[in-house]
PDB file of C-alpha atoms in Angstrom:
ATOM      1  CA  UNK A   1      43.304-107.383 -22.103  1.00 38.00           C
ATOM      2  CA  UNK A   2      43.584-110.848 -24.092  1.00 40.00           C
ATOM      3  CA  UNK A   3      40.403-112.113 -21.925  1.00 43.00           C
ATOM      4  CA  UNK A   4      38.434-108.957 -22.905  1.00 44.00           C
ATOM      5  CA  UNK A   5      39.196-109.694 -26.477  1.00 46.00           C
ATOM      6  CA  UNK A   6      38.211-113.322 -26.211  1.00 51.00           C
ATOM      7  CA  UNK A   7      34.853-112.221 -24.654  1.00 50.00           C
ATOM      8  CA  UNK A   8      34.101-109.868 -27.266  1.00 53.00           C
ATOM      9  CA  UNK A   9      34.874-112.312 -29.958  1.00 52.00           C
ATOM     10  CA  UNK A  10      32.729-114.865 -28.249  1.00 53.00           C
ATOM     11  CA  UNK A  11      29.926-112.475 -28.021  1.00 57.00           C
ATOM     12  CA  UNK A  12      30.275-111.725 -31.682  1.00 54.00           C
ATOM     13  CA  UNK A  13      29.950-115.115 -32.749  1.00 52.00           C
ATOM     14  CA  UNK A  14      27.037-115.471 -30.444  1.00 58.00           C
ATOM     15  CA  UNK A  15      25.356-112.432 -32.178  1.00 58.00           C
ATOM     16  CA  UNK A  16      25.818-113.890 -35.530  1.00 50.00           C
ATOM     17  CA  UNK A  17      24.848-117.315 -34.682  1.00 53.00           C
ATOM     18  CA  UNK A  18      21.651-115.850 -33.125  1.00 56.00           C
ATOM     19  CA  UNK A  19      20.657-113.852 -36.270  1.00 55.00           C
ATOM     20  CA  UNK A  20      21.380-116.848 -38.708  1.00 54.00           C
ATOM     21  CA  UNK A  21      19.136-118.914 -36.567  1.00 52.00           C
ATOM     22  CA  UNK A  22      16.412-116.503 -36.959  1.00 50.00           C
ATOM     23  CA  UNK A  23      17.273-115.814 -40.810  1.00 48.00           C
ATOM     24  CA  UNK A  24      17.304-119.657 -41.175  1.00 48.00           C
ATOM     25  CA  UNK A  25      14.254-120.457 -39.398  1.00 47.00           C
ATOM     26  CA  UNK A  26      12.322-118.065 -41.286  1.00 45.00           C
ATOM     27  CA  UNK A  27      13.129-119.186 -44.921  1.00 44.00           C
ATOM     28  CA  UNK A  28       9.894-121.008 -45.266  1.00 42.00           C
ATOM     29  CA  UNK A  29       8.007-117.923 -44.634  1.00 44.00           C
ATOM     30  CA  UNK A  30       9.164-114.166 -45.000  1.00 49.00           C
ATOM     31  CA  UNK A  31      12.511-113.223 -43.905  1.00 50.00           C
ATOM     32  CA  UNK A  32      12.408-110.979 -40.791  1.00 55.00           C
ATOM     33  CA  UNK A  33      14.225-107.873 -41.285  1.00 63.00           C
ATOM     34  CA  UNK A  34      16.000-106.004 -38.327  1.00 67.00           C
ATOM     35  CA  UNK A  35      16.214-102.471 -37.729  1.00 79.00           C
ATOM     36  CA  UNK A  36      18.869-100.656 -35.579  1.00 76.00           C
ATOM     37  CA  UNK A  37      17.847 -98.431 -32.647  1.00 75.00           C
ATOM     38  CA  UNK A  38      18.875 -94.974 -31.378  1.00 72.00           C
ATOM     39  CA  UNK A  39      20.316 -96.283 -28.214  1.00 73.00           C
ATOM     40  CA  UNK A  40      22.402 -99.231 -27.108  1.00 78.00           C
ATOM     41  CA  UNK A  41      20.707 -99.345 -23.724  1.00 81.00           C
ATOM     42  CA  UNK A  42      17.081-100.369 -22.341  1.00 83.00           C
ATOM     43  CA  UNK A  43      15.307-101.073 -18.760  1.00 84.00           C
ATOM     44  CA  UNK A  44      13.173-103.985 -18.441  1.00 86.00           C
ATOM     45  CA  UNK A  45       9.555-102.690 -17.358  1.00 85.00           C
ATOM     46  CA  UNK A  46       7.860-106.253 -16.724  1.00 85.00           C
ATOM     47  CA  UNK A  47       8.235-107.833 -13.225  1.00 86.00           C
ATOM     48  CA  UNK A  48      10.125-110.616 -15.339  1.00 89.00           C
ATOM     49  CA  UNK A  49      10.534-110.961 -18.845  1.00 93.00           C
ATOM     50  CA  UNK A  50      11.812-114.249 -20.918  1.00 94.00           C
ATOM     51  CA  UNK A  51      14.631-113.986 -23.190  1.00 94.00           C
ATOM     52  CA  UNK A  52      14.243-116.330 -26.101  1.00 93.00           C
ATOM     53  CA  UNK A  53      16.376-118.040 -28.796  1.00 91.00           C
ATOM     54  CA  UNK A  54      14.356-116.013 -31.282  1.00 89.00           C
ATOM     55  CA  UNK A  55      11.918-113.269 -31.966  1.00 88.00           C
ATOM     56  CA  UNK A  56       8.603-114.962 -31.140  1.00 88.00           C
ATOM     57  CA  UNK A  57       6.916-117.024 -28.284  1.00 90.00           C
ATOM     58  CA  UNK A  58       7.550-120.006 -30.054  1.00 91.00           C
ATOM     59  CA  UNK A  59      11.339-120.052 -29.425  1.00 92.00           C
ATOM     60  CA  UNK A  60      12.465-121.517 -26.202  1.00 92.00           C
ATOM     61  CA  UNK A  61      13.333-119.301 -23.211  1.00 93.00           C
ATOM     62  CA  UNK A  62      16.940-119.204 -22.431  1.00 93.00           C
ATOM     63  CA  UNK A  63      17.000-116.888 -19.186  1.00 94.00           C
ATOM     64  CA  UNK A  64      14.747-114.389 -17.600  1.00 93.00           C
ATOM     65  CA  UNK A  65      15.519-110.682 -16.880  1.00 91.00           C
ATOM     66  CA  UNK A  66      13.607-108.654 -14.081  1.00 88.00           C
ATOM     67  CA  UNK A  67      12.000-105.497 -13.734  1.00 84.00           C
ATOM     68  CA  UNK A  68      14.529-102.475 -13.579  1.00 78.00           C
ATOM     69  CA  UNK A  69      17.368-104.477 -15.086  1.00 81.00           C
ATOM     70  CA  UNK A  70      19.384-102.877 -17.772  1.00 81.00           C
ATOM     71  CA  UNK A  71      20.200-104.878 -21.179  1.00 84.00           C
ATOM     72  CA  UNK A  72      22.312-103.711 -24.044  1.00 85.00           C
ATOM     73  CA  UNK A  73      20.257-103.908 -27.396  1.00 86.00           C
ATOM     74  CA  UNK A  74      21.868-104.765 -30.610  1.00 85.00           C
ATOM     75  CA  UNK A  75      18.732-104.295 -33.030  1.00 85.00           C
ATOM     76  CA  UNK A  76      14.989-104.521 -33.358  1.00 87.00           C
ATOM     77  CA  UNK A  77      13.283-107.457 -35.271  1.00 86.00           C
ATOM     78  CA  UNK A  78       9.474-106.980 -35.810  1.00 84.00           C
ATOM     79  CA  UNK A  79       8.208-106.360 -32.020  1.00 87.00           C
ATOM     80  CA  UNK A  80      11.356-107.897 -30.558  1.00 90.00           C
ATOM     81  CA  UNK A  81      14.543-106.823 -29.532  1.00 91.00           C
ATOM     82  CA  UNK A  82      18.135-108.375 -29.778  1.00 91.00           C
ATOM     83  CA  UNK A  83      19.718-108.075 -26.490  1.00 90.00           C
ATOM     84  CA  UNK A  84      22.583-109.082 -24.215  1.00 89.00           C
ATOM     85  CA  UNK A  85      21.849-109.573 -20.547  1.00 86.00           C
ATOM     86  CA  UNK A  86      23.881-108.522 -17.562  1.00 77.00           C
ATOM     87  CA  UNK A  87      25.226-112.272 -17.375  1.00 80.00           C
ATOM     88  CA  UNK A  88      25.953-112.158 -21.144  1.00 83.00           C
ATOM     89  CA  UNK A  89      23.340-114.374 -22.416  1.00 90.00           C
ATOM     90  CA  UNK A  90      22.094-113.007 -26.048  1.00 91.00           C
ATOM     91  CA  UNK A  91      18.533-113.431 -27.367  1.00 92.00           C
ATOM     92  CA  UNK A  92      15.374-111.699 -27.926  1.00 92.00           C
ATOM     93  CA  UNK A  93      13.102-110.093 -25.791  1.00 93.00           C
ATOM     94  CA  UNK A  94       9.774-108.506 -26.336  1.00 92.00           C
ATOM     95  CA  UNK A  95       9.938-104.639 -27.061  1.00 89.00           C
ATOM     96  CA  UNK A  96       6.757-104.165 -25.287  1.00 89.00           C
ATOM     97  CA  UNK A  97       8.434-104.827 -22.040  1.00 89.00           C
ATOM     98  CA  UNK A  98      11.718-102.835 -22.521  1.00 89.00           C
ATOM     99  CA  UNK A  99      11.825 -98.984 -22.499  1.00 85.00           C
ATOM    100  CA  UNK A 100      14.720 -97.582 -24.558  1.00 81.00           C
ATOM    101  CA  UNK A 101      16.939 -95.153 -22.535  1.00 76.00           C
ATOM    102  CA  UNK A 102      18.097 -92.089 -24.239  1.00 65.00           C
ATOM    103  CA  UNK A 103      20.831 -89.636 -23.255  1.00 53.00           C
ATOM    104  CA  UNK A 104      19.136 -86.916 -21.389  1.00 47.00           C
ATOM    105  CA  UNK A 105      19.447 -83.502 -22.841  1.00 41.00           C
ATOM    106  CA  UNK A 106      18.080 -81.090 -20.344  1.00 41.00           C
ATOM    107  CA  UNK A 107      19.882 -77.963 -20.130  1.00 39.00           C
ATOM    108  CA  UNK A 108      23.346 -75.470  -1.663  1.00 43.00           C
ATOM    109  CA  UNK A 109      26.448 -77.009  -2.656  1.00 44.00           C
ATOM    110  CA  UNK A 110      27.025 -80.563  -1.813  1.00 46.00           C
ATOM    111  CA  UNK A 111      29.459 -82.966  -3.340  1.00 50.00           C
ATOM    112  CA  UNK A 112      31.268 -86.383  -2.856  1.00 55.00           C
ATOM    113  CA  UNK A 113      34.000 -88.251  -4.655  1.00 60.00           C
ATOM    114  CA  UNK A 114      34.913 -91.642  -5.291  1.00 60.00           C
ATOM    115  CA  UNK A 115      37.861 -93.702  -7.066  1.00 52.00           C
ATOM    116  CA  UNK A 116      38.638 -97.333  -8.081  1.00 50.00           C
ATOM    117  CA  UNK A 117      39.982 -99.665 -10.573  1.00 47.00           C
ATOM    118  CA  UNK A 118      39.329-102.785 -14.680  1.00 43.00           C
ATOM    119  CA  UNK A 119      38.266-100.044 -23.212  1.00 35.00           C
ATOM    120  CA  UNK A 120      35.676 -98.889 -24.944  1.00 34.00           C
ATOM    121  CA  UNK A 121      35.530 -97.292 -28.444  1.00 35.00           C
ATOM    122  CA  UNK A 122      36.415 -93.295 -28.388  1.00 34.00           C
ATOM    123  CA  UNK A 123      34.156 -91.013 -30.118  1.00 36.00           C
ATOM    124  CA  UNK A 124      33.244 -87.413 -29.518  1.00 41.00           C
ATOM    125  CA  UNK A 125      29.977 -86.961 -27.959  1.00 50.00           C
ATOM    126  CA  UNK A 126      27.314 -84.084 -28.433  1.00 78.00           C
ATOM    127  CA  UNK A 127      27.397 -82.267 -25.125  1.00 86.00           C
ATOM    128  CA  UNK A 128      24.577 -79.906 -23.892  1.00 90.00           C
ATOM    129  CA  UNK A 129      25.782 -76.274 -23.079  1.00 90.00           C
ATOM    130  CA  UNK A 130      25.958 -77.313 -19.476  1.00 92.00           C
ATOM    131  CA  UNK A 131      28.252 -80.245 -20.147  1.00 93.00           C
ATOM    132  CA  UNK A 132      30.077 -78.436 -22.444  1.00 93.00           C
ATOM    133  CA  UNK A 133      31.101 -75.641 -19.890  1.00 94.00           C
ATOM    134  CA  UNK A 134      31.868 -78.284 -17.175  1.00 96.00           C
ATOM    135  CA  UNK A 135      34.009 -80.146 -19.743  1.00 95.00           C
ATOM    136  CA  UNK A 136      35.814 -76.826 -20.462  1.00 94.00           C
ATOM    137  CA  UNK A 137      36.338 -75.932 -16.961  1.00 95.00           C
ATOM    138  CA  UNK A 138      37.773 -79.197 -16.143  1.00 96.00           C
ATOM    139  CA  UNK A 139      40.322 -79.418 -18.814  1.00 94.00           C
ATOM    140  CA  UNK A 140      41.297 -75.933 -17.982  1.00 95.00           C
ATOM    141  CA  UNK A 141      42.192 -77.229 -14.713  1.00 95.00           C
ATOM    142  CA  UNK A 142      44.053 -79.947 -16.027  1.00 95.00           C
ATOM    143  CA  UNK A 143      46.208 -77.807 -18.413  1.00 95.00           C
ATOM    144  CA  UNK A 144      47.033 -75.380 -15.737  1.00 95.00           C
ATOM    145  CA  UNK A 145      48.453 -78.436 -13.773  1.00 95.00           C
ATOM    146  CA  UNK A 146      50.408 -79.699 -16.800  1.00 95.00           C
ATOM    147  CA  UNK A 147      48.053 -82.619 -17.591  1.00 95.00           C
ATOM    148  CA  UNK A 148      46.646 -83.394 -20.900  1.00 94.00           C
ATOM    149  CA  UNK A 149      43.072 -82.789 -21.414  1.00 95.00           C
ATOM    150  CA  UNK A 150      40.397 -85.297 -21.124  1.00 95.00           C
ATOM    151  CA  UNK A 151      38.440 -86.892 -23.942  1.00 94.00           C
ATOM    152  CA  UNK A 152      34.694 -87.497 -24.126  1.00 92.00           C
ATOM    153  CA  UNK A 153      33.570 -90.987 -24.638  1.00 91.00           C
ATOM    154  CA  UNK A 154      30.033 -91.671 -26.016  1.00 88.00           C
ATOM    155  CA  UNK A 155      29.341 -94.601 -23.730  1.00 89.00           C
ATOM    156  CA  UNK A 156      30.653 -93.064 -20.880  1.00 92.00           C
ATOM    157  CA  UNK A 157      28.685 -89.903 -21.367  1.00 92.00           C
ATOM    158  CA  UNK A 158      25.433 -91.933 -21.870  1.00 89.00           C
ATOM    159  CA  UNK A 159      26.179 -93.406 -18.225  1.00 92.00           C
ATOM    160  CA  UNK A 160      26.970 -90.163 -16.513  1.00 94.00           C
ATOM    161  CA  UNK A 161      23.947 -88.635 -18.109  1.00 92.00           C
ATOM    162  CA  UNK A 162      21.435 -91.573 -16.750  1.00 91.00           C
ATOM    163  CA  UNK A 163      23.155 -91.551 -13.496  1.00 93.00           C
ATOM    164  CA  UNK A 164      22.293 -87.778 -13.036  1.00 93.00           C
ATOM    165  CA  UNK A 165      18.917 -88.239 -14.039  1.00 90.00           C
ATOM    166  CA  UNK A 166      18.501 -91.436 -11.757  1.00 90.00           C
ATOM    167  CA  UNK A 167      19.527 -89.239  -8.845  1.00 93.00           C
ATOM    168  CA  UNK A 168      17.128 -86.521  -9.621  1.00 92.00           C
ATOM    169  CA  UNK A 169      14.223 -89.103 -10.305  1.00 90.00           C
ATOM    170  CA  UNK A 170      15.056 -91.147  -7.257  1.00 90.00           C
ATOM    171  CA  UNK A 171      15.617 -88.195  -5.052  1.00 92.00           C
ATOM    172  CA  UNK A 172      19.036 -89.337  -3.509  1.00 94.00           C
ATOM    173  CA  UNK A 173      22.587 -87.954  -3.519  1.00 95.00           C
ATOM    174  CA  UNK A 174      25.022 -90.703  -3.266  1.00 95.00           C
ATOM    175  CA  UNK A 175      27.581 -92.629  -5.474  1.00 95.00           C
ATOM    176  CA  UNK A 176      25.767 -95.815  -4.893  1.00 92.00           C
ATOM    177  CA  UNK A 177      22.410 -96.004  -6.929  1.00 91.00           C
ATOM    178  CA  UNK A 178      19.526 -97.866  -5.594  1.00 89.00           C
ATOM    179  CA  UNK A 179      19.002 -99.315  -9.204  1.00 85.00           C
ATOM    180  CA  UNK A 180      22.706 -99.449 -10.561  1.00 88.00           C
ATOM    181  CA  UNK A 181      24.933 -99.958  -7.701  1.00 90.00           C
ATOM    182  CA  UNK A 182      28.450 -98.020  -7.219  1.00 92.00           C
ATOM    183  CA  UNK A 183      29.639 -96.210 -10.505  1.00 92.00           C
ATOM    184  CA  UNK A 184      31.973 -98.872 -11.313  1.00 92.00           C
ATOM    185  CA  UNK A 185      29.038-101.778 -11.206  1.00 89.00           C
ATOM    186  CA  UNK A 186      27.061 -98.938 -13.332  1.00 90.00           C
ATOM    187  CA  UNK A 187      29.909 -98.724 -15.597  1.00 91.00           C
ATOM    188  CA  UNK A 188      30.150-102.571 -16.263  1.00 88.00           C
ATOM    189  CA  UNK A 189      26.513-102.877 -16.383  1.00 85.00           C
ATOM    190  CA  UNK A 190      26.577-100.684 -19.667  1.00 86.00           C
ATOM    191  CA  UNK A 191      29.241-103.019 -21.084  1.00 85.00           C
ATOM    192  CA  UNK A 192      32.215-100.489 -20.606  1.00 88.00           C
ATOM    193  CA  UNK A 193      35.588-102.112 -19.581  1.00 87.00           C
ATOM    194  CA  UNK A 194      38.301 -99.890 -18.125  1.00 90.00           C
ATOM    195  CA  UNK A 195      41.566 -99.768 -16.124  1.00 93.00           C
ATOM    196  CA  UNK A 196      40.713 -97.357 -13.916  1.00 94.00           C
ATOM    197  CA  UNK A 197      37.585 -95.331 -13.230  1.00 94.00           C
ATOM    198  CA  UNK A 198      36.287 -92.544 -10.702  1.00 95.00           C
ATOM    199  CA  UNK A 199      33.174 -90.255 -10.310  1.00 96.00           C
ATOM    200  CA  UNK A 200      32.626 -86.660  -9.026  1.00 97.00           C
ATOM    201  CA  UNK A 201      29.017 -85.874  -8.052  1.00 97.00           C
ATOM    202  CA  UNK A 202      27.735 -82.484  -7.050  1.00 97.00           C
ATOM    203  CA  UNK A 203      24.567 -80.597  -6.408  1.00 96.00           C
ATOM    204  CA  UNK A 204      24.839 -76.837  -7.301  1.00 96.00           C
ATOM    205  CA  UNK A 205      23.192 -73.781  -9.086  1.00 94.00           C
ATOM    206  CA  UNK A 206      25.892 -73.058 -11.503  1.00 94.00           C
ATOM    207  CA  UNK A 207      28.529 -75.042 -13.587  1.00 94.00           C
ATOM    208  CA  UNK A 208      31.384 -72.963 -12.248  1.00 94.00           C
ATOM    209  CA  UNK A 209      30.204 -73.365  -8.648  1.00 95.00           C
ATOM    210  CA  UNK A 210      30.008 -77.112  -9.091  1.00 96.00           C
ATOM    211  CA  UNK A 211      33.704 -77.252 -10.595  1.00 96.00           C
ATOM    212  CA  UNK A 212      34.821 -74.777  -7.711  1.00 95.00           C
ATOM    213  CA  UNK A 213      33.280 -77.074  -4.905  1.00 95.00           C
ATOM    214  CA  UNK A 214      35.311 -80.143  -6.726  1.00 96.00           C
ATOM    215  CA  UNK A 215      38.600 -78.316  -6.763  1.00 96.00           C
ATOM    216  CA  UNK A 216      38.263 -77.236  -3.045  1.00 95.00           C
ATOM    217  CA  UNK A 217      37.551 -80.791  -1.985  1.00 94.00           C
ATOM    218  CA  UNK A 218      40.834 -82.920  -1.919  1.00 93.00           C
ATOM    219  CA  UNK A 219      38.905 -86.400  -3.181  1.00 94.00           C
ATOM    220  CA  UNK A 220      37.269 -84.594  -5.992  1.00 96.00           C
ATOM    221  CA  UNK A 221      40.304 -82.547  -7.084  1.00 96.00           C
ATOM    222  CA  UNK A 222      42.519 -85.784  -7.022  1.00 96.00           C
ATOM    223  CA  UNK A 223      40.159 -87.277  -9.590  1.00 96.00           C
ATOM    224  CA  UNK A 224      40.100 -84.033 -11.476  1.00 97.00           C
ATOM    225  CA  UNK A 225      43.805 -84.339 -11.700  1.00 96.00           C
ATOM    226  CA  UNK A 226      44.461 -87.848 -12.081  1.00 96.00           C
ATOM    227  CA  UNK A 227      47.121 -88.479 -14.765  1.00 95.00           C
ATOM    228  CA  UNK A 228      45.772 -92.018 -15.311  1.00 96.00           C
ATOM    229  CA  UNK A 229      42.315 -90.629 -16.565  1.00 96.00           C
ATOM    230  CA  UNK A 230      41.942 -89.846 -20.048  1.00 94.00           C
ATOM    231  CA  UNK A 231      38.244 -90.295 -20.896  1.00 95.00           C
ATOM    232  CA  UNK A 232      35.308 -88.543 -19.261  1.00 96.00           C
ATOM    233  CA  UNK A 233      31.510 -88.261 -19.376  1.00 95.00           C
ATOM    234  CA  UNK A 234      29.485 -85.454 -17.982  1.00 96.00           C
ATOM    235  CA  UNK A 235      25.749 -85.305 -17.092  1.00 94.00           C
ATOM    236  CA  UNK A 236      24.067 -82.277 -15.882  1.00 95.00           C
ATOM    237  CA  UNK A 237      20.467 -82.469 -15.204  1.00 93.00           C
ATOM    238  CA  UNK A 238      17.896 -79.831 -13.659  1.00 93.00           C
ATOM    239  CA  UNK A 239      17.096 -80.560  -9.926  1.00 94.00           C
ATOM    240  CA  UNK A 240      14.206 -78.976  -7.835  1.00 93.00           C
ATOM    241  CA  UNK A 241      16.587 -79.614  -4.941  1.00 93.00           C
ATOM    242  CA  UNK A 242      19.816 -78.164  -5.819  1.00 95.00           C
ATOM    243  CA  UNK A 243      19.197 -76.336  -8.982  1.00 95.00           C
ATOM    244  CA  UNK A 244      21.261 -78.729 -10.945  1.00 96.00           C
ATOM    245  CA  UNK A 245      22.830 -82.114 -10.365  1.00 96.00           C
ATOM    246  CA  UNK A 246      26.225 -82.901 -12.067  1.00 97.00           C
ATOM    247  CA  UNK A 247      27.695 -86.230 -12.381  1.00 97.00           C
ATOM    248  CA  UNK A 248      31.296 -86.424 -13.788  1.00 97.00           C
ATOM    249  CA  UNK A 249      32.690 -89.845 -14.606  1.00 96.00           C
ATOM    250  CA  UNK A 250      36.407 -90.632 -15.354  1.00 97.00           C
ATOM    251  CA  UNK A 251      37.717 -93.472 -17.196  1.00 95.00           C
ATOM    252  CA  UNK A 252      41.589 -94.753 -17.904  1.00 94.00           C
ATOM    253  CA  UNK A 253      42.319 -97.078 -20.569  1.00 89.00           C
TER     254      UNK A 253
END
């Protein structure tokens, strides 16, 4: 945990120094104002994209990010995003080549389970009606087995929705995404640290059908009734193949 705190402090210092460089370098002209964005996640659309020391092509390039790579976005300055790359570089990249990724709000029975183990801020996410029903059904199963209810986590919720949409968009059914890798890799790529984590996925025509399929599978049931998990994120996306695709991510911290 101490190591994680040191990394977070180093990242914060890096951001402050970066913003200080931007403001200081523009005193002779006009100070550039930054604005917040509605999501902390972006995906690179160019084949390769320079990450620079400041918001402009006159600033030195410090690293490259590639197409379909995900980055964390802190703010926007003019036509540039202040980002953090997967290898923890902090700099500016053109907003013309980064697409913001927002949580999906879209309102046959196959399923698969996966579990592994490595904290995030805890907030209450706004769930869709489908997600809320699955959330309530899962917690009912936990209570019936003497376990505390799971809480939602905004960042994990965002990841679960993106994974569900990715499965539909790229027409696959697997814990391993062709873009994000394993669920554990994906959680880390979105900047979330954890002690334990797991993922259930399902393709089903109804919310109760998906939960029942999970409870009838030993691996999925073990995730749902795992006492080390205390946070969850749930993504439900319409699917032409299954009716709906379900992703539930679990996390203990």
